[in-house]
Each structure stands twice: as C-alpha cells, then as structure tokens.
mmCIF file of C-alpha atoms and ligand atoms in Angstrom:
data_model
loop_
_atom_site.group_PDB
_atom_site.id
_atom_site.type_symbol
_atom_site.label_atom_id
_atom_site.label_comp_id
_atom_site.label_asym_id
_atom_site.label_seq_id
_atom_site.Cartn_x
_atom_site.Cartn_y
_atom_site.Cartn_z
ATOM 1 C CA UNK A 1 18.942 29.369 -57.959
ATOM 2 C CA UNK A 2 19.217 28.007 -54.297
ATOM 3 C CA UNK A 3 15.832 27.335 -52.671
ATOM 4 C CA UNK A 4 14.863 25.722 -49.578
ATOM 5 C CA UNK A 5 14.977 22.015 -50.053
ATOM 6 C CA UNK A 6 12.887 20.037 -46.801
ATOM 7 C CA UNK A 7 14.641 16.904 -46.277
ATOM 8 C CA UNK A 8 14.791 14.080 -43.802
ATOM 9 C CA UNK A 9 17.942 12.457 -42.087
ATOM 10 C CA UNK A 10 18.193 8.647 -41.915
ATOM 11 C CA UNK A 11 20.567 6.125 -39.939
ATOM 12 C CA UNK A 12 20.263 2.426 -41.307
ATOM 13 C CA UNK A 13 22.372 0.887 -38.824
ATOM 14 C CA UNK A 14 24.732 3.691 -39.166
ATOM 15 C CA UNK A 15 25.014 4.089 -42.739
ATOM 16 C CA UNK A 16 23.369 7.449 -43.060
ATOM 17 C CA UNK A 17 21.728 9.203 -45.099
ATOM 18 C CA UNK A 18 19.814 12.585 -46.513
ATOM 19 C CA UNK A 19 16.326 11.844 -47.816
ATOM 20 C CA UNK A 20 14.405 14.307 -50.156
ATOM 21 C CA UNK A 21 10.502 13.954 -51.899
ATOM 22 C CA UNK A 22 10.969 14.332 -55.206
ATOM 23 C CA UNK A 23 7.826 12.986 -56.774
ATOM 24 C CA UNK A 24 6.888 16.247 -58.415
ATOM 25 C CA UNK A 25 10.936 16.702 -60.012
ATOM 26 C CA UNK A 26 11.174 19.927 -58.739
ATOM 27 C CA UNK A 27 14.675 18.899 -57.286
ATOM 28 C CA UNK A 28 17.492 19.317 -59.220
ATOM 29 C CA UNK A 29 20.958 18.989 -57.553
ATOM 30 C CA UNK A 30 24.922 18.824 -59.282
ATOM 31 C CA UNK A 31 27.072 16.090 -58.139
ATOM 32 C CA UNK A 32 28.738 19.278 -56.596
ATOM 33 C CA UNK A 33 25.740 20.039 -54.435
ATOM 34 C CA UNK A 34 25.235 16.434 -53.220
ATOM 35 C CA UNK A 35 28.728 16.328 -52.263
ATOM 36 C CA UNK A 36 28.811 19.482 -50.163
ATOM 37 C CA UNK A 37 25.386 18.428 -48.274
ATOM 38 C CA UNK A 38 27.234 15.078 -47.534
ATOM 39 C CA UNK A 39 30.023 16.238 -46.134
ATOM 40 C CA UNK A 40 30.729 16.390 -42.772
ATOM 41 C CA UNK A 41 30.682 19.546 -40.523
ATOM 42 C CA UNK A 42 30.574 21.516 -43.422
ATOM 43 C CA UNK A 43 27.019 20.090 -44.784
ATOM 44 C CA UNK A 44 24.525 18.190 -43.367
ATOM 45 C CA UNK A 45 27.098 15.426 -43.751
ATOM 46 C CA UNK A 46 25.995 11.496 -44.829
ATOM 47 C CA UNK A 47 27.197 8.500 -46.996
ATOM 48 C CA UNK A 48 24.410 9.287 -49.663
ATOM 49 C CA UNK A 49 21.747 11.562 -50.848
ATOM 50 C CA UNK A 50 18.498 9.917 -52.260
ATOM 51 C CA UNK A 51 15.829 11.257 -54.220
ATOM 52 C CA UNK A 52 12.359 9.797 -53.746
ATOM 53 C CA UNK A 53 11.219 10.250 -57.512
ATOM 54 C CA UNK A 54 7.878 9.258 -59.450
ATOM 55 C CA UNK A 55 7.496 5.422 -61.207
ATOM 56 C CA UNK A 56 5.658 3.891 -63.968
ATOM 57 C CA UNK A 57 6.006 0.497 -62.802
ATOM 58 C CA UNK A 58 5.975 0.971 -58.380
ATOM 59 C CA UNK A 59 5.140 3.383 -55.811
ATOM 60 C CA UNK A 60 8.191 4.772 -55.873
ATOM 61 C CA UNK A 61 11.740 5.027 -57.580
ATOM 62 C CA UNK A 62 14.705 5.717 -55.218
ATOM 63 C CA UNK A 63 17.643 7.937 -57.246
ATOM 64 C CA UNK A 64 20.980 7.113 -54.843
ATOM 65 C CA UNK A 65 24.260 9.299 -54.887
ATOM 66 C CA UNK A 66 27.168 8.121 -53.037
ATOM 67 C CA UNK A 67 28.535 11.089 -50.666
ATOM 68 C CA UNK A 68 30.619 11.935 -53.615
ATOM 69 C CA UNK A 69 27.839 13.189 -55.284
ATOM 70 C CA UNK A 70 27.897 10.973 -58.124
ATOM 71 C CA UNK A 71 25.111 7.938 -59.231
ATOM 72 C CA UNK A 72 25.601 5.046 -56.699
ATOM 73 C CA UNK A 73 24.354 1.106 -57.597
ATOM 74 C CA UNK A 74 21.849 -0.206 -55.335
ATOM 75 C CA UNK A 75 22.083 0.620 -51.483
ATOM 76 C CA UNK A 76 20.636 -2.135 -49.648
ATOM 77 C CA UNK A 77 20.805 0.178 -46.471
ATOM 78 C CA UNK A 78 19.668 3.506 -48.599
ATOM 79 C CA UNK A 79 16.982 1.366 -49.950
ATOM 80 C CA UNK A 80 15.835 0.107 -46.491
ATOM 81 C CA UNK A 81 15.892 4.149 -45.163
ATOM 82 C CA UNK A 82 14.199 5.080 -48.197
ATOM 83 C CA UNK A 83 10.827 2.985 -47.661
ATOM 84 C CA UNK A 84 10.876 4.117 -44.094
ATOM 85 C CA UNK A 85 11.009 7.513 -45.428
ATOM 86 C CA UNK A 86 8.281 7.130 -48.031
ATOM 87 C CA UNK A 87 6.084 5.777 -45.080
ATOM 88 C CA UNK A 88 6.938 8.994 -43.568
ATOM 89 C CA UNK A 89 5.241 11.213 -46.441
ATOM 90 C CA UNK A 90 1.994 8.942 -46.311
ATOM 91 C CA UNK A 91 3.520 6.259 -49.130
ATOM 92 C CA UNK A 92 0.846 3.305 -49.038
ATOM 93 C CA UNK A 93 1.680 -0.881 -48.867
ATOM 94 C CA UNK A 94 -0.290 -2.672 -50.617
ATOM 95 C CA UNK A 95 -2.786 -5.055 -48.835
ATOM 96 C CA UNK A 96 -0.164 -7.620 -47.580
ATOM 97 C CA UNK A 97 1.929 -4.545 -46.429
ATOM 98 C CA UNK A 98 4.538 -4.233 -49.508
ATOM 99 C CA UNK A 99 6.475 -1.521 -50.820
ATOM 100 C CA UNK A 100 7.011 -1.912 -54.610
ATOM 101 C CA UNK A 101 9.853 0.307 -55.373
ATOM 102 C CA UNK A 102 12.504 0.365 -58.485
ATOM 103 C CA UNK A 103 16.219 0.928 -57.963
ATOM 104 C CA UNK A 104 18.921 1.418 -60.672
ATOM 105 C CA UNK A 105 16.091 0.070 -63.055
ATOM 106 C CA UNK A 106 15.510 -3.296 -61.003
ATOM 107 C CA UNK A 107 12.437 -4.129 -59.084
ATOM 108 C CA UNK A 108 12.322 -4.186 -55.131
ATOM 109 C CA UNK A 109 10.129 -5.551 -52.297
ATOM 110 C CA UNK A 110 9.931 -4.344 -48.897
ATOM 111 C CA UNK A 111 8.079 -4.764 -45.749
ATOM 112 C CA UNK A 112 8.010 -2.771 -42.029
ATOM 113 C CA UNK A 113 8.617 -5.880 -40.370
ATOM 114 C CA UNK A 114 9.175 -4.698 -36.748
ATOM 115 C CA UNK A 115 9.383 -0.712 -35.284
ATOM 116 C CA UNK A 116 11.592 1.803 -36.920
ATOM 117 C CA UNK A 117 12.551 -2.048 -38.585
ATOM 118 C CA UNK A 118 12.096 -2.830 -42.593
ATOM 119 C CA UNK A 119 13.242 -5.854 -44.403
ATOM 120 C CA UNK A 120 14.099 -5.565 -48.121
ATOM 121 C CA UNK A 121 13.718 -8.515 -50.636
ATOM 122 C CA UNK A 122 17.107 -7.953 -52.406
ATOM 123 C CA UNK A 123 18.106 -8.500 -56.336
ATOM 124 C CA UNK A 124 19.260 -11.797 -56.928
ATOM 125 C CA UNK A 125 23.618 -12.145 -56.384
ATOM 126 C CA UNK A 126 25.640 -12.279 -60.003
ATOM 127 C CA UNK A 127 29.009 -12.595 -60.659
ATOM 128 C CA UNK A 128 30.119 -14.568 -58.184
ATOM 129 C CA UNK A 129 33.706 -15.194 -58.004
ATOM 130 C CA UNK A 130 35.180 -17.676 -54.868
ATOM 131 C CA UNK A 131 39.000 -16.861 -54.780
ATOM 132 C CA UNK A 132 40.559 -13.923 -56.403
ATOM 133 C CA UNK A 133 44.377 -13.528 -55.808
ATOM 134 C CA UNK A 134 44.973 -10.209 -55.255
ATOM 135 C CA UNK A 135 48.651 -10.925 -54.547
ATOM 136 C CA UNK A 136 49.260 -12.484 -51.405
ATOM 137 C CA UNK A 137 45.715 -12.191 -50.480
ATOM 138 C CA UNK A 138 43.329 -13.860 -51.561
ATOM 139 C CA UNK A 139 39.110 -12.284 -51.809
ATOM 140 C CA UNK A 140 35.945 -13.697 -53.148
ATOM 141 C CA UNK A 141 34.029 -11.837 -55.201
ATOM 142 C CA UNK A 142 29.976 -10.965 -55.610
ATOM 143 C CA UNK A 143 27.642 -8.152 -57.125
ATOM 144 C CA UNK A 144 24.783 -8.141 -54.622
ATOM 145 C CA UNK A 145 23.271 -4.664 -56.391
ATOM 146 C CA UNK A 146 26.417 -3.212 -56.258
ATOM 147 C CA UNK A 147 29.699 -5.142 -56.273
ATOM 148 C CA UNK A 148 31.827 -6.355 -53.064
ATOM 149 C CA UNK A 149 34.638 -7.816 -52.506
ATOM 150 C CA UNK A 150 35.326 -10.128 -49.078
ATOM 151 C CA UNK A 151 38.038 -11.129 -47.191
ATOM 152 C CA UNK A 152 38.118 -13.256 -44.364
ATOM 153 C CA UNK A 153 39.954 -12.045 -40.989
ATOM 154 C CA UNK A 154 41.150 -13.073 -37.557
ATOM 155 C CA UNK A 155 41.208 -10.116 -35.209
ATOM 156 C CA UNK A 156 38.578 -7.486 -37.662
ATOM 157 C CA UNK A 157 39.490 -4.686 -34.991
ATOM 158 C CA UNK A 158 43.254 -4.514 -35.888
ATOM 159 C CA UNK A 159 42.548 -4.055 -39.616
ATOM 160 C CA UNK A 160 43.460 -1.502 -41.443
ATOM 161 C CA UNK A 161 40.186 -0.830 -43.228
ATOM 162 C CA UNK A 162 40.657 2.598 -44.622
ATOM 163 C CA UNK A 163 44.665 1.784 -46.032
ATOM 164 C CA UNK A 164 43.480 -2.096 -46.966
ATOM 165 C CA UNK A 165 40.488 -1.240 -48.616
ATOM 166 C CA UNK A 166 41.001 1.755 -50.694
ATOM 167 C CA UNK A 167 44.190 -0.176 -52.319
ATOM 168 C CA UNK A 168 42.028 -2.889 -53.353
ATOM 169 C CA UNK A 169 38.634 -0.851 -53.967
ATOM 170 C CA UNK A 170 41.386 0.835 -56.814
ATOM 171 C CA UNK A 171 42.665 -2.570 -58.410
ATOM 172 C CA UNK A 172 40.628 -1.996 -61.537
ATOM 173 C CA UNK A 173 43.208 -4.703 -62.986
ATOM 174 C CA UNK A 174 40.386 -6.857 -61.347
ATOM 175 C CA UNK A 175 37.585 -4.919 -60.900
ATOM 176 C CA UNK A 176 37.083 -2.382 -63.265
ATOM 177 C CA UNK A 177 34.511 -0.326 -61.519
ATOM 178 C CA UNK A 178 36.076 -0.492 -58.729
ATOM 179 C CA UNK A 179 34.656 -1.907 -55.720
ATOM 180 C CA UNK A 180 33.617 -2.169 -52.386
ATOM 181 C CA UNK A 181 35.906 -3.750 -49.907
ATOM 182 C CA UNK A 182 34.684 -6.063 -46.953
ATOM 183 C CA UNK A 183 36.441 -7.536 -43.963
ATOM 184 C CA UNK A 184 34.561 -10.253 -42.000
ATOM 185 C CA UNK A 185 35.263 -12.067 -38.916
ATOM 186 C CA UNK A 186 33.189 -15.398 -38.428
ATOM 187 C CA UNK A 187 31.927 -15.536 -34.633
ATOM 188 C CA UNK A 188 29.754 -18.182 -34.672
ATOM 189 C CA UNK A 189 28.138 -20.586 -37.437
ATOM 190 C CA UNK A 190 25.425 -17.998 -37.803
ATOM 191 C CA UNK A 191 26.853 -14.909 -37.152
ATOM 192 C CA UNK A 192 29.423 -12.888 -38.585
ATOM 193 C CA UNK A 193 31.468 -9.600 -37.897
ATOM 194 C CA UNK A 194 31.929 -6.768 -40.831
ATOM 195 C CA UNK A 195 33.853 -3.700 -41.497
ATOM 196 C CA UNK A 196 33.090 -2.464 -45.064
ATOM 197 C CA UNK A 197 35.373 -0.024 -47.171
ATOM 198 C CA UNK A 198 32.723 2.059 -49.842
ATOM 199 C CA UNK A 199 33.111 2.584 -52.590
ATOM 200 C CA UNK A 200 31.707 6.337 -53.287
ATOM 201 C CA UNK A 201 32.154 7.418 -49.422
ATOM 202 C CA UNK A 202 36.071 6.377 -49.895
ATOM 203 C CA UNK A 203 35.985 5.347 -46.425
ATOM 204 C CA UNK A 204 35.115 3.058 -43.815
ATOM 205 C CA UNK A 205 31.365 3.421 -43.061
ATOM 206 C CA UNK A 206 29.129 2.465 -39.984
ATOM 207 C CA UNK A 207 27.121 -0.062 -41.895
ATOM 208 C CA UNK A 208 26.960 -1.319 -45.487
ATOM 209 C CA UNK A 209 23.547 -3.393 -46.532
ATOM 210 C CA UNK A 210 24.615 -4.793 -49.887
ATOM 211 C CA UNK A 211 28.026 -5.788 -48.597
ATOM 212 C CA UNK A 212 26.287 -7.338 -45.347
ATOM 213 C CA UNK A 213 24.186 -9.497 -47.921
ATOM 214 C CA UNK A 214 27.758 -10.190 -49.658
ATOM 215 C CA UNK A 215 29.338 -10.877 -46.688
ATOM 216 C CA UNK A 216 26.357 -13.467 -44.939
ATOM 217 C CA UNK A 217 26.132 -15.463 -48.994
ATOM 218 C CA UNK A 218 29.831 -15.619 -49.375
ATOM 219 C CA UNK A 219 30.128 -16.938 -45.921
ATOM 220 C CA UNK A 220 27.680 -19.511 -46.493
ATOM 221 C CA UNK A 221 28.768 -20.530 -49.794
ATOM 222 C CA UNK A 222 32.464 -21.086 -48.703
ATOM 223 C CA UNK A 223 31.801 -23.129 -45.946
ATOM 224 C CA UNK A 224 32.241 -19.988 -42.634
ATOM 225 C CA UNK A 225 29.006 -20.340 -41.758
ATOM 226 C CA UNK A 226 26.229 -23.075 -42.126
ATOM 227 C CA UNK A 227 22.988 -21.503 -41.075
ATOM 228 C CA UNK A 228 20.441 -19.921 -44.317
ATOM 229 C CA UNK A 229 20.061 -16.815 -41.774
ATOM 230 C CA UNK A 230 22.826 -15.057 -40.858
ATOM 231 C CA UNK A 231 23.306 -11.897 -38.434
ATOM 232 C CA UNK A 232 25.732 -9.638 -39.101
ATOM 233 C CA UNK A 233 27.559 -6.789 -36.463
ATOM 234 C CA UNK A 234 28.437 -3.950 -38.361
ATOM 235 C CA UNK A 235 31.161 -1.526 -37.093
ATOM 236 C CA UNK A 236 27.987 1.112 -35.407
ATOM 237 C CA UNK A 237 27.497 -2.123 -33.153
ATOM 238 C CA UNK A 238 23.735 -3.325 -34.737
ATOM 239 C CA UNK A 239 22.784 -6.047 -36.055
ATOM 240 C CA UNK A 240 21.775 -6.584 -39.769
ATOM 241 C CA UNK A 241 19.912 -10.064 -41.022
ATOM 242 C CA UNK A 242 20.392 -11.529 -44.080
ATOM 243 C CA UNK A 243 18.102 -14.800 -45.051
ATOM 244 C CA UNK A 244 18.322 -16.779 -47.810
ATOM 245 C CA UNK A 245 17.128 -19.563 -50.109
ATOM 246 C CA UNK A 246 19.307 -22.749 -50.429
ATOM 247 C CA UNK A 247 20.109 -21.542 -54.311
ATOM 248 C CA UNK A 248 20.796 -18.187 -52.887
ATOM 249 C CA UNK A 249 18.307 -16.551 -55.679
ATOM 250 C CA UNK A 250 15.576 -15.504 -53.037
ATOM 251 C CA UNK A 251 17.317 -13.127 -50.386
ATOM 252 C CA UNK A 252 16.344 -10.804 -47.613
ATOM 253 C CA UNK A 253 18.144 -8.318 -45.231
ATOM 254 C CA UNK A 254 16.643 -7.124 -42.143
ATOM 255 C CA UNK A 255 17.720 -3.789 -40.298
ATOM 256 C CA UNK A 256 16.982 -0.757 -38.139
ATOM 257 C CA UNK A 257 15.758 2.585 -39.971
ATOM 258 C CA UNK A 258 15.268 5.395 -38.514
ATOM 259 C CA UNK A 259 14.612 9.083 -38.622
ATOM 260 C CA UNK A 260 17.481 11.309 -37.096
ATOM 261 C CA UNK A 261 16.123 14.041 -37.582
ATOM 262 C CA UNK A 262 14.208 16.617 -40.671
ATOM 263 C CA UNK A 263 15.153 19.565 -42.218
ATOM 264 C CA UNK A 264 15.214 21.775 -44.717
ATOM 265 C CA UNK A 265 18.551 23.126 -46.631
ATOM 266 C CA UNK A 266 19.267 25.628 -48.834
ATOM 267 C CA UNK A 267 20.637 24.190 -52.447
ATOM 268 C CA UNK A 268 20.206 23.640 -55.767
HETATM 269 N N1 LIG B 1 25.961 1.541 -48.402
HETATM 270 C C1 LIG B 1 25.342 0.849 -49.432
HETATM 271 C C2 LIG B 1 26.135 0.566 -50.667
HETATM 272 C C3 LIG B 1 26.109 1.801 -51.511
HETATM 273 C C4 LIG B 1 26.640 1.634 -52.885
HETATM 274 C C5 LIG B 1 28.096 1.665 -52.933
HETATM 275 N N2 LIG B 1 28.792 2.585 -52.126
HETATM 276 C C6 LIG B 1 28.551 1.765 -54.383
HETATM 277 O O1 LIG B 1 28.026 2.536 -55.221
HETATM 278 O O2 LIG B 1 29.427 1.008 -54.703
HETATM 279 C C7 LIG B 1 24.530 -0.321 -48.943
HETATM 280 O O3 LIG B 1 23.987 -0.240 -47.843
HETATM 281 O O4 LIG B 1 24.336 -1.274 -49.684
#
C-alpha cells in the first residue's frame, strides 16, 4: 500500500539525490518505485535514492539505488549527502567528529569539515588498469567503490559525453559490469576538469564522487598531474577535492552537501 514517505533532497555538487530514514525498516520500495521518484518532471527526479538503514558495526548503513532503481556500488557523492543527511535527523560523531558508516558491506569515515561541506575517507582503489585499447582509444581503468573508466581530452566541452560514454559504459567485452565513463581535461598540475557518463543514471550527470577520486589518482599515477591533492571542476561548475597518500591506499574527497529541499511522497 502507498503511504506517505518524508524524505529529504540532496545536491553533492550536483549529483543529486532523494534521502529517506530508514532505521526502523519500515520502508520498502521496488526498483519500479525508485525509478519513478527519480525521474524527472514526473517524480521528484534525482541520480539515486538512498536509504539510511540500521548497522551492527557503525552509526549508520547507507542502501544506494542508481536512478534506475536498481542496487548501485558505492557513491562517493551519495555517501557524502548521506552523512549530511544523518546529521540532519540528530546522527551523532564521535568525539573527534567522525561518522562511522558501512556502504556495500565496506567501512567508511567521514567528517563535516567546513559548512554544508563533508569529506569522506574513501575505500582503498583496486583494479587498476593504465591503458586499455578500446579500439582507437585508448582508457585507464580503476574501481574506486564502483568502477570508472578515464580518458584523457583536449577541449572536454566539445565531447560527446552522452554518445561516447554510453558506447563504452556497454563494452562488457572489457568490462563486464559495465562501467562508468570519465572524460578529463588537465588544467593545471593540480587541477583537473571532468565530465562523467553513469553508469545507472545512463547519462551525463552534474557531478560524480567516485569517478572524481578516479579521475584525480589516475591523473597522478600517469604522470597529468603531480600534486597528492587534486581539485576537480565537475560539469555543475564546483569544485570537488581529492587527497591522497603517496601509495594511493589512504584517500579523501572533499565536497559541498547540501539540503535542497524536504518532503514527503507518496510510495511504496
Ligand atoms: N555518482 C556516484 C557513483 C554512483 C555509482 C554508479 N553510478 C554505479 O553504480 O556505477 C558517485 O558520486 O560516486
């Protein structure tokens, strides 16, 4: 039966998405469900749902669904937004100011590190891959929580991110989940520019957090950039930071999250 779901609406640097407490389990929502609320004009519209839901092991565990309705792999954005959220509904730090949370059954750290501003400790990178021809083009290749694929660009306005990225996002050949798709630009030796393809959403997005982190190590490690702290523009315009230790096994990314706005919804 439908009931009246209150949820909250969160932007992490653009990637968006619908936020609902479900520490008691009384939610219960079909992939069909998610993917109506995430679509656009005709639901609430977002790139993910995620469920705040109860933990053995942390304060919280976050449940993420792509906009497609179906399970995602770790959102470093979603998982940024989520803390901010949990804050929101009187979720405690511990004395240095941590969130403990669990994602996809993997431990995470988190801290408010600034206004409407949280920084996530992120899982360590696997699967790293440096040049992958994908015929004609070449992409490197690394599973930051979820997996991402990155290919450097001159001129990241003119590309075609939607028509590039799904054909590659679909070469299971390669990448038999699938995968995300990201285009960088390098503007300085700390900074670069990114347009991500997601996996899940099937589009271009405003922001991606896990392909920001794959973007800023795979820089790095190929020689783009040279700095252990990179910023990254995502196509909304902010900035993302991603900081990291020399053996890349310690990493951190930095962003805006904020509110939009609350709600409740009728679903289930
Ligand atoms: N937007 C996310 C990535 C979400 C997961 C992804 N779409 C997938 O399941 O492949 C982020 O901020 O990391």
């Amino acid at each position: 039966m439908r009931r009246e779901i209150p949820f909250s609406k969160l932007s992490g640097a653009g990637n968006d998405f619908i936020i609902m407490d479900n520490r008691d389990r009384s939610i219960t929502l079909e992939a069909s469900a998610i993917r109506a609320l995430c679509t656009r004009r005709t639901g609430i519209g977002a790139d993910g749902l995620i469920l705040i839901e109860p933990s053995e092991t942390a304060s919280f565990s976050m449940l993420y669904h792509n906009a497609d309705g179906l399970p995602g792999t770790m959102c470093g954005n979603g998982g940024r937004c989520a803390v901010w959220f949990a804050r929101s509904i009187g979720v405690q730090p511990d004395a240095g100011g941590c969130f403990r949370f669990e994602a996809n059954g993997d431990p995470y750290q988190a801290w408010v590190s600034g206004p409407e501003t949280v920084r996530l400790r992120m899982r360590e990178p696997r699967g790293i891959r440096d040049e992958i021809d994908l015929g004609g083009q070449y992409c490197a290749f690394i599973d930051t929580g979820s997996p991402h694929a990155v290919i450097r660009t001159e001129g990241l306005d003119a590309v075609d991110v939607v028509g590039e990225g799904r054909a590659i996002r679909h070469r299971t050949d390669i990448f038999p989940g699938g995968t995300n798709v990201n285009f960088i630009e390098v503007t300085a030796t700390d900074s670069i520019d990114l347009r991500t393809f997601e996996r899940g959403v099937e589009d271009e997005t405003l922001a991606c957090g896990t392909g920001a982190v794959a973007a800023a190590l795979l820089s790095r490690r190929l020689g783009m950039t040279s700095a252990d702290s990179i910023r990254v523009r995502v196509k909304s315009g902010d900035m993302l930071n991603v900081t990291f230790s020399e053996d890349m096994r310690e990493v951190y990314l930095t962003g805006p999250a904020v509110i939009v706005y609350t709600g409740v919804v009728k679903a289930g």
